[in-house]
Amino acid sequence: MREASRPDLLEACAQEPIRIPGGVQPHGALLVLRPDDLAVVQASANAADILGFPVAAERTPRIADLPLGGGTLLDDIARWSAGQDGFYLKAQAIADRMFEVSAHRTPQGLLVEFEPACDLGDPSETFYPVLRDFLEESEALPDTLRLAEAVAARVRRLTGFNRVMIYRFDEDWNGTVLAEDGDGALPSYLDLRFPASDIPAQARDLYRLNRLRIIPTCDYAPVPLVPELSPLDGAPLDLSFAALRSVSPVHLEYMRNMGTAASMSISLMVSGKLWGLISCHHAQARRVGAQVRAACDFLGRMVAQQIDARERGAEVTERLRLHQVQTELVAHLARAPAFQAGLVERAVQWLDIVNAQGAAVLTEGTVLTAGITPSAEQVAELAEWLRTQKIEQAFATDCLSRHWPKGLDMADVASGILAVPISRLHASFIIWFRPEVIRTVTWGGDPATAKQQDAAGRLHPRRSFESWKEQVRHRSTPWREAELLSAADFRVAVVNFVLQRAEERAQLSEELQRSNKELEAFSYSISHDLRAPFRHIAGYAQLLAEEEPGLKPLSHHYLEGISRAALSAGQLVDDLLHFSQLGRASLKTSRIDMTKVMEEVRHSLDATETGRVIEWQVGALPPCWGDPSLVRQALFNLVENAVKYTRGCDPTRIRVEGREEGDLVVYTVTDNGIGFDMAYGGKLFQVFQRLHRPEDFEGTGIGLALTKRIIDRHGGSVQAKGAVGQGATFSFSLPRHAKGKGRGDT
Amino acid sequence: MGTLRPILLVEDNPADVELTLAALKKTKLANDIIVARDGVEALDFIFSEGQHANRDTGHPAVVLLDLKLPKVDGLEVLERVKRHPRLRAIPIVMLTSSREESDIVRSYQFGVNSFVVKPVEFSAFFNAIRDLGVFWAVLNEPPPGDI
């Protein structure tokens, strides 16, 4: 026996070697026979008492020497032993008493169990109608719950227990009483939940192997085996499949705490997994015969198959439903300009495809959400964590905080998450959320009473209950298989969209490149083929004027008009070309000495504007960083404008200066010329936008646009201030230092 | 001074031929002006091949070469001449409408002697042709011997 005072009894319980308890329950006897000669090698110490004659296993008598029903049993067992059947079961009279004799093979010998028969009449009359009725009735039962109720009632009818429950495990092996049939002698446990620790792992393993267990009374003293160890291999006898196997004292304590004297349980195996139990309890000691137990086992198997079929059917139905929702959603997304926005538009379906309460889609740093979700920042943080998880297909949990401690902060809305990655390159995910579901937990029986009785600290059902309560916090309803499949399907659809969009983008950029090339070819032909005719027109007009000096003044005027028109058209083409080249050509940047540039600009302007007196005020011009020829052009255009629009002003004053502002140098060109109306300020830098009549001021109107483009390409900005008749101030900024790879610097 | 070397004008556009000839005539240069209307003709003349196999005039004092030409374009003419060990000494001036930077860059890579964009304004054009003619046909000292 275990030490009763150990406080960690429950933990110890999980370690207990329940397959080799070293003894049997006292209501029957066990003999272990050597397979080759059927000699008795081990026996339960009560064998002589139960069977009514001495069994001295230590002297290894042959079973033939025992008075076992006049040789019939011996022959039967010898025949069974030589055959293929796994189990043997037969009612047999021994020493004028009826026994149910069962046997099974083990590596340690044939285990033959003898249980005094319970009087239940003719099995074919008792069991057959029950099984047949159940089979007929179950067809019409719509779901697992009704099925469970029906089977509980049938098992109670067969066994006469006070209470029969159908107990279902969840994915963490916590259990719920799904259905119950009882006579009121024991309290109802319907809908109560029990923590996984109530049935430790090794017990569940055994439940899988041996589907039926019976404890006729919890107040028994186990009967030891003689000898203690198997003579065949020297090891303790494995009683995994023995009906008489003695159970853990902790379990007996548990039964006593629940007020249950006798119990029987039948494993429900669905799709090879332990799905649940048919659990029978009785207030007093109660024994059920092997035949009845076999019938119950049969019923258990029948219902397990029915449940399997029902659940598969429900799963398929659900899968079809989700698929239909998804099909509609995908069709919508295919028409939407962007799948992200399409998802938000169809939020209901988006949530429905996995039965979630919230969802988010993250692509390239943007977060779009629908339904009940954590904040966008939290979602982004979650995605960052997900990225580190290297998810291939999907990540699903009903308890996020178990995987990611920070998940606790969003447990109320996102205890459950289902995430699918939708890009290999970016941290792009679709994530669905489920809120925390705090389960109402009620302990079967009175835990307070259990604790009172627990003066010796034997059992702590209350404690296990507390730990379970902790375990079910921060959890959502679990994700079903159909939902996970639906998410996986949807991921494929979305990945296809993403790929398709990427292809379209690639195609678009190809088209852009092609059209850029075409533009280049176009500007080339403008350069070459359009300039030539203008030149020819101007040339011929000039030649004509020279050849015919005697032309009438009006004719001469006309010829001049032709020349001028051709010239300005030619100038326009040149300016246009220059402007378009600026968009294409690369910047060749270096440090620029603006003082020197200004000197050059002044020099070239002085050469054209002869005969004018201009008061130049050139202040400090700090150096900057850029493409020297372009920057020169930009400054030239502004200074040239200043010179142009001060024509007729006396005196003409033009001030050029610069100052450093952070990482920029700002240059200003101020004149006292005709100025401009600020109402047109915005148009000033547009291509071919002129504010003056061509006969007043020459030019194609491209100079300022060119300057703006140059400054833009350097990452600077241009500004203009002015008033009509009061001059104008143009300023532009350029970087002071070389940057990494500046924008447009390609 | 021996016989004057001719000026070779390679130009496909008749208007340009006419205007250039008019401009050259105004400068009163004594040199012969030979007009080739495409790249093949130009190469035939320079290399004394084809229809110019038996020409007796010497090598041109300068070639005024348009960039865009039928058959063989100006850049290719330039390249073939400049690749020739002796004929490369013939001065070649690209005289073109094109302002494309790539054309200028490639011309210089092939060894053009100068690159002139034809001005739209006739007086400017006239001045350019005159200056070119005077410089290359009169001022410029050709390499000794008949290249």
CSV table of C-alpha atoms in Angstrom, one decimal, chain A residues 77-357:
chain,number,residue,atom,x,y,z
A,77,ILE,CA,-8.9,-24.3,-22.4
A,78,ALA,CA,-6.4,-26.7,-24.1
A,79,ARG,CA,-8.4,-26.3,-27.4
A,80,TRP,CA,-8.6,-22.5,-27.0
A,81,SER,CA,-4.9,-22.3,-26.2
A,82,ALA,CA,-4.1,-24.2,-29.4
A,83,GLY,CA,-6.5,-22.0,-31.5
A,84,GLN,CA,-6.5,-18.4,-32.7
A,85,ASP,CA,-9.2,-16.8,-30.5
A,86,GLY,CA,-7.9,-13.9,-28.4
A,87,PHE,CA,-10.2,-14.4,-25.5
A,88,TYR,CA,-12.0,-17.3,-23.9
A,89,LEU,CA,-15.3,-16.9,-22.0
A,90,LYS,CA,-17.6,-19.6,-20.7
A,91,ALA,CA,-19.9,-20.3,-17.8
A,92,GLN,CA,-18.7,-23.4,-16.0
A,93,ALA,CA,-19.8,-25.3,-12.9
A,94,ILE,CA,-16.9,-26.0,-10.5
A,95,ALA,CA,-17.5,-27.8,-7.2
A,96,ASP,CA,-21.3,-27.3,-7.7
A,97,ARG,CA,-20.9,-23.5,-8.1
A,98,MET,CA,-21.3,-21.6,-11.4
A,99,PHE,CA,-18.4,-19.6,-12.5
A,100,GLU,CA,-17.7,-17.3,-15.4
A,101,VAL,CA,-14.3,-18.4,-16.7
A,102,SER,CA,-12.4,-16.1,-18.9
A,103,ALA,CA,-8.9,-16.5,-20.3
A,104,HIS,CA,-6.4,-14.5,-22.4
A,105,ARG,CA,-2.8,-15.0,-23.5
A,106,THR,CA,0.2,-13.0,-22.2
A,107,PRO,CA,3.9,-13.5,-22.6
A,108,GLN,CA,3.9,-14.5,-19.0
A,109,GLY,CA,1.4,-17.4,-19.5
A,110,LEU,CA,-2.3,-18.0,-20.0
A,111,LEU,CA,-4.3,-15.9,-17.5
A,112,VAL,CA,-7.4,-17.7,-16.5
A,113,GLU,CA,-9.9,-15.8,-14.3
A,114,PHE,CA,-12.8,-17.3,-12.3
A,115,GLU,CA,-15.7,-15.1,-11.2
A,116,PRO,CA,-18.7,-16.6,-9.4
A,117,ALA,CA,-21.6,-16.2,-11.8
A,118,CYS,CA,-24.3,-13.5,-11.3
A,119,ASP,CA,-27.8,-14.7,-11.8
A,120,LEU,CA,-29.1,-12.8,-14.9
A,121,GLY,CA,-31.1,-15.5,-16.7
A,122,ASP,CA,-30.6,-16.4,-20.4
A,123,PRO,CA,-28.2,-14.0,-22.1
A,124,SER,CA,-30.0,-14.3,-25.4
A,125,GLU,CA,-33.2,-13.2,-23.8
A,126,THR,CA,-31.7,-10.4,-21.7
A,127,PHE,CA,-29.1,-8.9,-24.0
A,128,TYR,CA,-30.3,-9.5,-27.5
A,129,PRO,CA,-33.4,-7.4,-27.3
A,130,VAL,CA,-31.5,-4.5,-25.7
A,131,LEU,CA,-28.8,-4.6,-28.4
A,132,ARG,CA,-31.3,-5.0,-31.2
A,133,ASP,CA,-33.5,-2.1,-30.0
A,134,PHE,CA,-30.5,0.1,-29.6
A,135,LEU,CA,-29.3,-0.7,-33.1
A,136,GLU,CA,-32.7,0.1,-34.6
A,137,GLU,CA,-33.2,3.2,-32.5
A,138,SER,CA,-29.8,4.7,-33.0
A,139,GLU,CA,-30.3,5.0,-36.8
A,140,ALA,CA,-32.9,7.7,-36.2
A,141,LEU,CA,-30.9,9.6,-33.5
A,142,PRO,CA,-29.8,12.9,-35.0
A,143,ASP,CA,-26.6,13.6,-33.1
A,144,THR,CA,-24.0,12.4,-30.7
A,145,LEU,CA,-25.9,13.7,-27.7
A,146,ARG,CA,-29.1,11.8,-28.4
A,147,LEU,CA,-26.9,8.7,-29.1
A,148,ALA,CA,-25.1,9.1,-25.8
A,149,GLU,CA,-28.4,9.4,-23.9
A,150,ALA,CA,-29.7,6.3,-25.5
A,151,VAL,CA,-26.7,4.3,-24.8
A,152,ALA,CA,-26.6,5.4,-21.2
A,153,ALA,CA,-30.1,4.2,-20.7
A,154,ARG,CA,-29.4,0.8,-22.4
A,155,VAL,CA,-26.3,0.3,-20.3
A,156,ARG,CA,-28.2,1.1,-17.1
A,157,ARG,CA,-30.9,-1.4,-18.1
A,158,LEU,CA,-28.3,-4.1,-18.7
A,159,THR,CA,-26.3,-3.5,-15.6
A,160,GLY,CA,-28.7,-2.0,-13.0
A,161,PHE,CA,-26.2,0.6,-11.9
A,162,ASN,CA,-27.6,3.7,-10.1
A,163,ARG,CA,-26.0,6.1,-12.5
A,164,VAL,CA,-24.6,5.7,-16.0
A,165,MET,CA,-22.8,8.6,-17.6
A,166,ILE,CA,-21.3,9.3,-21.0
A,167,TYR,CA,-18.1,11.1,-20.4
A,168,ARG,CA,-16.4,12.9,-23.3
A,169,PHE,CA,-12.7,14.0,-23.4
A,170,ASP,CA,-11.6,17.3,-24.9
A,171,GLU,CA,-8.3,17.7,-26.7
A,172,ASP,CA,-6.5,18.2,-23.4
A,173,TRP,CA,-8.2,15.2,-21.7
A,174,ASN,CA,-10.5,17.2,-19.6
A,175,GLY,CA,-13.8,15.5,-19.4
A,176,THR,CA,-17.5,16.5,-19.6
A,177,VAL,CA,-20.5,14.5,-18.7
A,178,LEU,CA,-22.4,14.6,-21.9
A,179,ALA,CA,-25.4,12.3,-21.0
A,180,GLU,CA,-26.6,10.5,-18.0
A,181,ASP,CA,-29.2,8.0,-16.9
A,182,GLY,CA,-29.8,7.3,-13.3
A,183,ASP,CA,-32.3,6.3,-10.7
A,184,GLY,CA,-31.7,9.2,-8.3
A,185,ALA,CA,-29.7,7.1,-5.8
A,186,LEU,CA,-26.6,9.1,-6.8
A,187,PRO,CA,-26.5,12.8,-7.6
A,188,SER,CA,-26.6,13.8,-11.2
A,189,TYR,CA,-23.2,14.8,-12.7
A,190,LEU,CA,-24.7,15.9,-16.0
A,191,ASP,CA,-22.8,18.7,-17.7
A,192,LEU,CA,-20.1,18.6,-15.0
A,193,ARG,CA,-16.5,18.8,-16.1
A,194,PHE,CA,-13.5,17.0,-14.7
A,195,PRO,CA,-9.9,17.9,-15.0
A,196,ALA,CA,-7.5,15.8,-17.0
A,197,SER,CA,-5.6,14.9,-13.9
A,198,ASP,CA,-8.6,12.8,-12.8
A,199,ILE,CA,-7.6,10.2,-15.3
A,200,PRO,CA,-3.8,10.1,-15.6
A,201,ALA,CA,-2.0,9.3,-18.8
A,202,GLN,CA,-1.0,5.7,-18.0
A,203,ALA,CA,-4.7,5.0,-17.1
A,204,ARG,CA,-5.8,6.4,-20.4
A,205,ASP,CA,-3.3,4.2,-22.2
A,206,LEU,CA,-4.7,1.2,-20.4
A,207,TYR,CA,-8.3,2.4,-21.3
A,208,ARG,CA,-7.2,2.2,-24.9
A,209,LEU,CA,-5.9,-1.3,-24.6
A,210,ASN,CA,-8.5,-2.8,-22.3
A,211,ARG,CA,-11.9,-1.3,-23.0
A,212,LEU,CA,-13.7,-2.5,-19.8
A,213,ARG,CA,-13.0,-2.2,-16.1
A,214,ILE,CA,-15.0,-3.1,-13.1
A,215,ILE,CA,-14.6,-2.4,-9.4
A,216,PRO,CA,-17.5,-4.2,-7.6
A,217,THR,CA,-16.5,-2.5,-4.4
A,218,CYS,CA,-14.1,0.3,-3.5
A,219,ASP,CA,-13.6,-1.2,0.0
A,220,TYR,CA,-11.6,-4.2,-0.8
A,221,ALA,CA,-8.1,-5.4,0.1
A,222,PRO,CA,-6.2,-6.6,-2.9
A,223,VAL,CA,-5.3,-10.3,-3.1
A,224,PRO,CA,-1.6,-10.9,-3.7
A,225,LEU,CA,-0.3,-13.3,-6.3
A,226,VAL,CA,1.7,-16.4,-5.3
A,227,PRO,CA,4.5,-16.5,-6.2
A,228,GLU,CA,4.8,-12.7,-6.4
A,229,LEU,CA,6.9,-12.7,-9.6
A,230,SER,CA,6.2,-14.7,-12.7
A,231,PRO,CA,8.3,-17.9,-12.7
A,232,LEU,CA,8.3,-17.6,-16.5
A,233,ASP,CA,10.3,-14.3,-16.7
A,234,GLY,CA,10.9,-13.3,-13.1
A,235,ALA,CA,8.9,-10.0,-13.6
A,236,PRO,CA,5.8,-8.8,-11.9
A,237,LEU,CA,2.7,-10.1,-13.7
A,238,ASP,CA,1.2,-7.8,-16.3
A,239,LEU,CA,-2.5,-7.6,-15.5
A,240,SER,CA,-3.4,-5.1,-18.3
A,241,PHE,CA,-6.1,-7.3,-19.7
A,242,ALA,CA,-7.2,-9.0,-16.5
A,243,ALA,CA,-10.7,-8.2,-15.5
A,244,LEU,CA,-9.7,-8.8,-11.8
A,245,ARG,CA,-6.8,-6.4,-12.0
A,246,SER,CA,-6.5,-4.5,-8.7
A,247,VAL,CA,-6.8,-0.8,-9.1
A,248,SER,CA,-4.9,2.2,-7.7
A,249,PRO,CA,-5.7,3.0,-4.1
A,250,VAL,CA,-6.0,6.6,-5.2
A,251,HIS,CA,-8.8,5.6,-7.5
A,252,LEU,CA,-10.6,3.8,-4.7
A,253,GLU,CA,-10.2,6.9,-2.6
A,254,TYR,CA,-11.6,9.0,-5.4
A,255,MET,CA,-14.6,6.7,-5.6
A,256,ARG,CA,-15.2,6.9,-1.9
A,257,ASN,CA,-15.0,10.7,-2.1
A,258,MET,CA,-17.7,10.6,-4.8
A,259,GLY,CA,-19.9,8.4,-2.7
A,260,THR,CA,-19.6,5.6,-5.2
A,261,ALA,CA,-19.1,2.1,-3.9
A,262,ALA,CA,-19.0,0.2,-7.2
A,263,SER,CA,-18.0,1.3,-10.7
A,264,MET,CA,-17.6,0.1,-14.2
A,265,SER,CA,-16.3,1.9,-17.2
A,266,ILE,CA,-16.2,1.1,-20.9
A,267,SER,CA,-13.9,2.9,-23.2
A,268,LEU,CA,-15.4,4.6,-26.3
A,269,MET,CA,-12.8,4.5,-29.0
A,270,VAL,CA,-13.6,6.7,-32.0
A,271,SER,CA,-11.3,6.6,-35.0
A,272,GLY,CA,-8.6,4.8,-32.9
A,273,LYS,CA,-8.7,7.6,-30.3
A,274,LEU,CA,-10.0,7.4,-26.8
A,275,TRP,CA,-13.1,9.6,-27.3
A,276,GLY,CA,-14.8,9.1,-23.9
A,277,LEU,CA,-16.1,6.6,-21.4
A,278,ILE,CA,-19.3,5.0,-20.4
A,279,SER,CA,-19.0,5.4,-16.7
A,280,CYS,CA,-21.2,3.4,-14.3
A,281,HIS,CA,-21.6,4.0,-10.6
A,282,HIS,CA,-23.5,2.4,-7.8
A,283,ALA,CA,-24.0,3.6,-4.2
A,284,GLN,CA,-23.5,0.1,-2.9
A,285,ALA,CA,-21.2,-2.7,-3.9
A,286,ARG,CA,-22.3,-4.1,-7.2
A,287,ARG,CA,-20.9,-6.8,-9.4
A,288,VAL,CA,-21.8,-7.3,-13.0
A,289,GLY,CA,-21.1,-10.7,-14.7
A,290,ALA,CA,-18.7,-11.2,-17.6
A,291,GLN,CA,-21.5,-11.9,-20.0
A,292,VAL,CA,-23.2,-8.6,-19.2
A,293,ARG,CA,-19.9,-6.8,-19.4
A,294,ALA,CA,-19.3,-8.3,-22.8
A,295,ALA,CA,-22.7,-7.1,-23.9
A,296,CYS,CA,-21.9,-3.6,-22.6
A,297,ASP,CA,-18.6,-3.7,-24.4
A,298,PHE,CA,-20.4,-4.6,-27.5
A,299,LEU,CA,-22.8,-1.7,-27.0
A,300,GLY,CA,-19.9,0.6,-26.4
A,301,ARG,CA,-18.4,-0.4,-29.7
A,302,MET,CA,-21.6,0.1,-31.5
A,303,VAL,CA,-22.1,3.5,-30.1
A,304,ALA,CA,-18.5,4.4,-30.8
A,305,GLN,CA,-19.0,3.5,-34.5
A,306,GLN,CA,-22.2,5.5,-34.6
A,307,ILE,CA,-20.5,8.5,-33.0
A,308,ASP,CA,-17.6,8.2,-35.5
A,309,ALA,CA,-20.1,8.1,-38.4
A,310,ARG,CA,-22.1,11.0,-36.9
A,311,GLU,CA,-19.0,13.1,-36.2
A,312,ARG,CA,-17.5,12.4,-39.6
A,313,GLY,CA,-20.8,13.3,-41.2
A,314,ALA,CA,-21.0,16.5,-39.1
A,315,GLU,CA,-17.4,17.3,-40.0
A,316,VAL,CA,-18.1,16.8,-43.7
A,317,THR,CA,-21.2,18.9,-43.5
A,318,GLU,CA,-19.3,21.7,-41.8
A,319,ARG,CA,-16.5,21.4,-44.3
A,320,LEU,CA,-18.9,21.8,-47.1
A,321,ARG,CA,-20.6,24.7,-45.5
A,322,LEU,CA,-17.3,26.4,-44.9
A,323,HIS,CA,-16.2,25.6,-48.4
A,324,GLN,CA,-19.3,27.3,-49.8
A,325,VAL,CA,-18.8,30.4,-47.7
A,326,GLN,CA,-15.2,30.4,-48.9
A,327,THR,CA,-16.1,30.0,-52.6
A,328,GLU,CA,-18.4,33.0,-52.4
A,329,LEU,CA,-15.7,35.0,-50.7
A,330,VAL,CA,-13.0,34.0,-53.1
A,331,ALA,CA,-15.2,34.9,-56.0
A,332,HIS,CA,-15.7,38.3,-54.5
A,333,LEU,CA,-12.0,38.8,-53.9
A,334,ALA,CA,-11.3,37.9,-57.5
A,335,ARG,CA,-13.4,40.9,-58.6
A,336,ALA,CA,-12.1,43.3,-55.9
A,337,PRO,CA,-9.2,45.7,-56.8
A,338,ALA,CA,-7.3,44.5,-53.8
A,339,PHE,CA,-7.9,41.3,-51.9
A,340,GLN,CA,-7.3,43.0,-48.5
A,341,ALA,CA,-10.1,45.5,-49.0
A,342,GLY,CA,-12.2,42.8,-50.5
A,343,LEU,CA,-11.9,40.8,-47.2
A,344,VAL,CA,-12.9,43.8,-45.1
A,345,GLU,CA,-15.9,44.4,-47.4
A,346,ARG,CA,-17.0,40.8,-46.8
A,347,ALA,CA,-16.1,40.7,-43.2
A,348,VAL,CA,-19.0,38.3,-42.3
A,349,GLN,CA,-17.8,35.6,-44.7
A,350,TRP,CA,-14.2,36.3,-43.8
A,351,LEU,CA,-14.9,35.4,-40.2
A,352,ASP,CA,-17.3,32.6,-41.1
A,353,ILE,CA,-14.8,30.5,-43.1
A,354,VAL,CA,-13.2,29.5,-39.8
A,355,ASN,CA,-16.1,30.5,-37.4
A,356,ALA,CA,-14.0,33.3,-35.8
A,357,GLN,CA,-15.1,36.4,-34.0
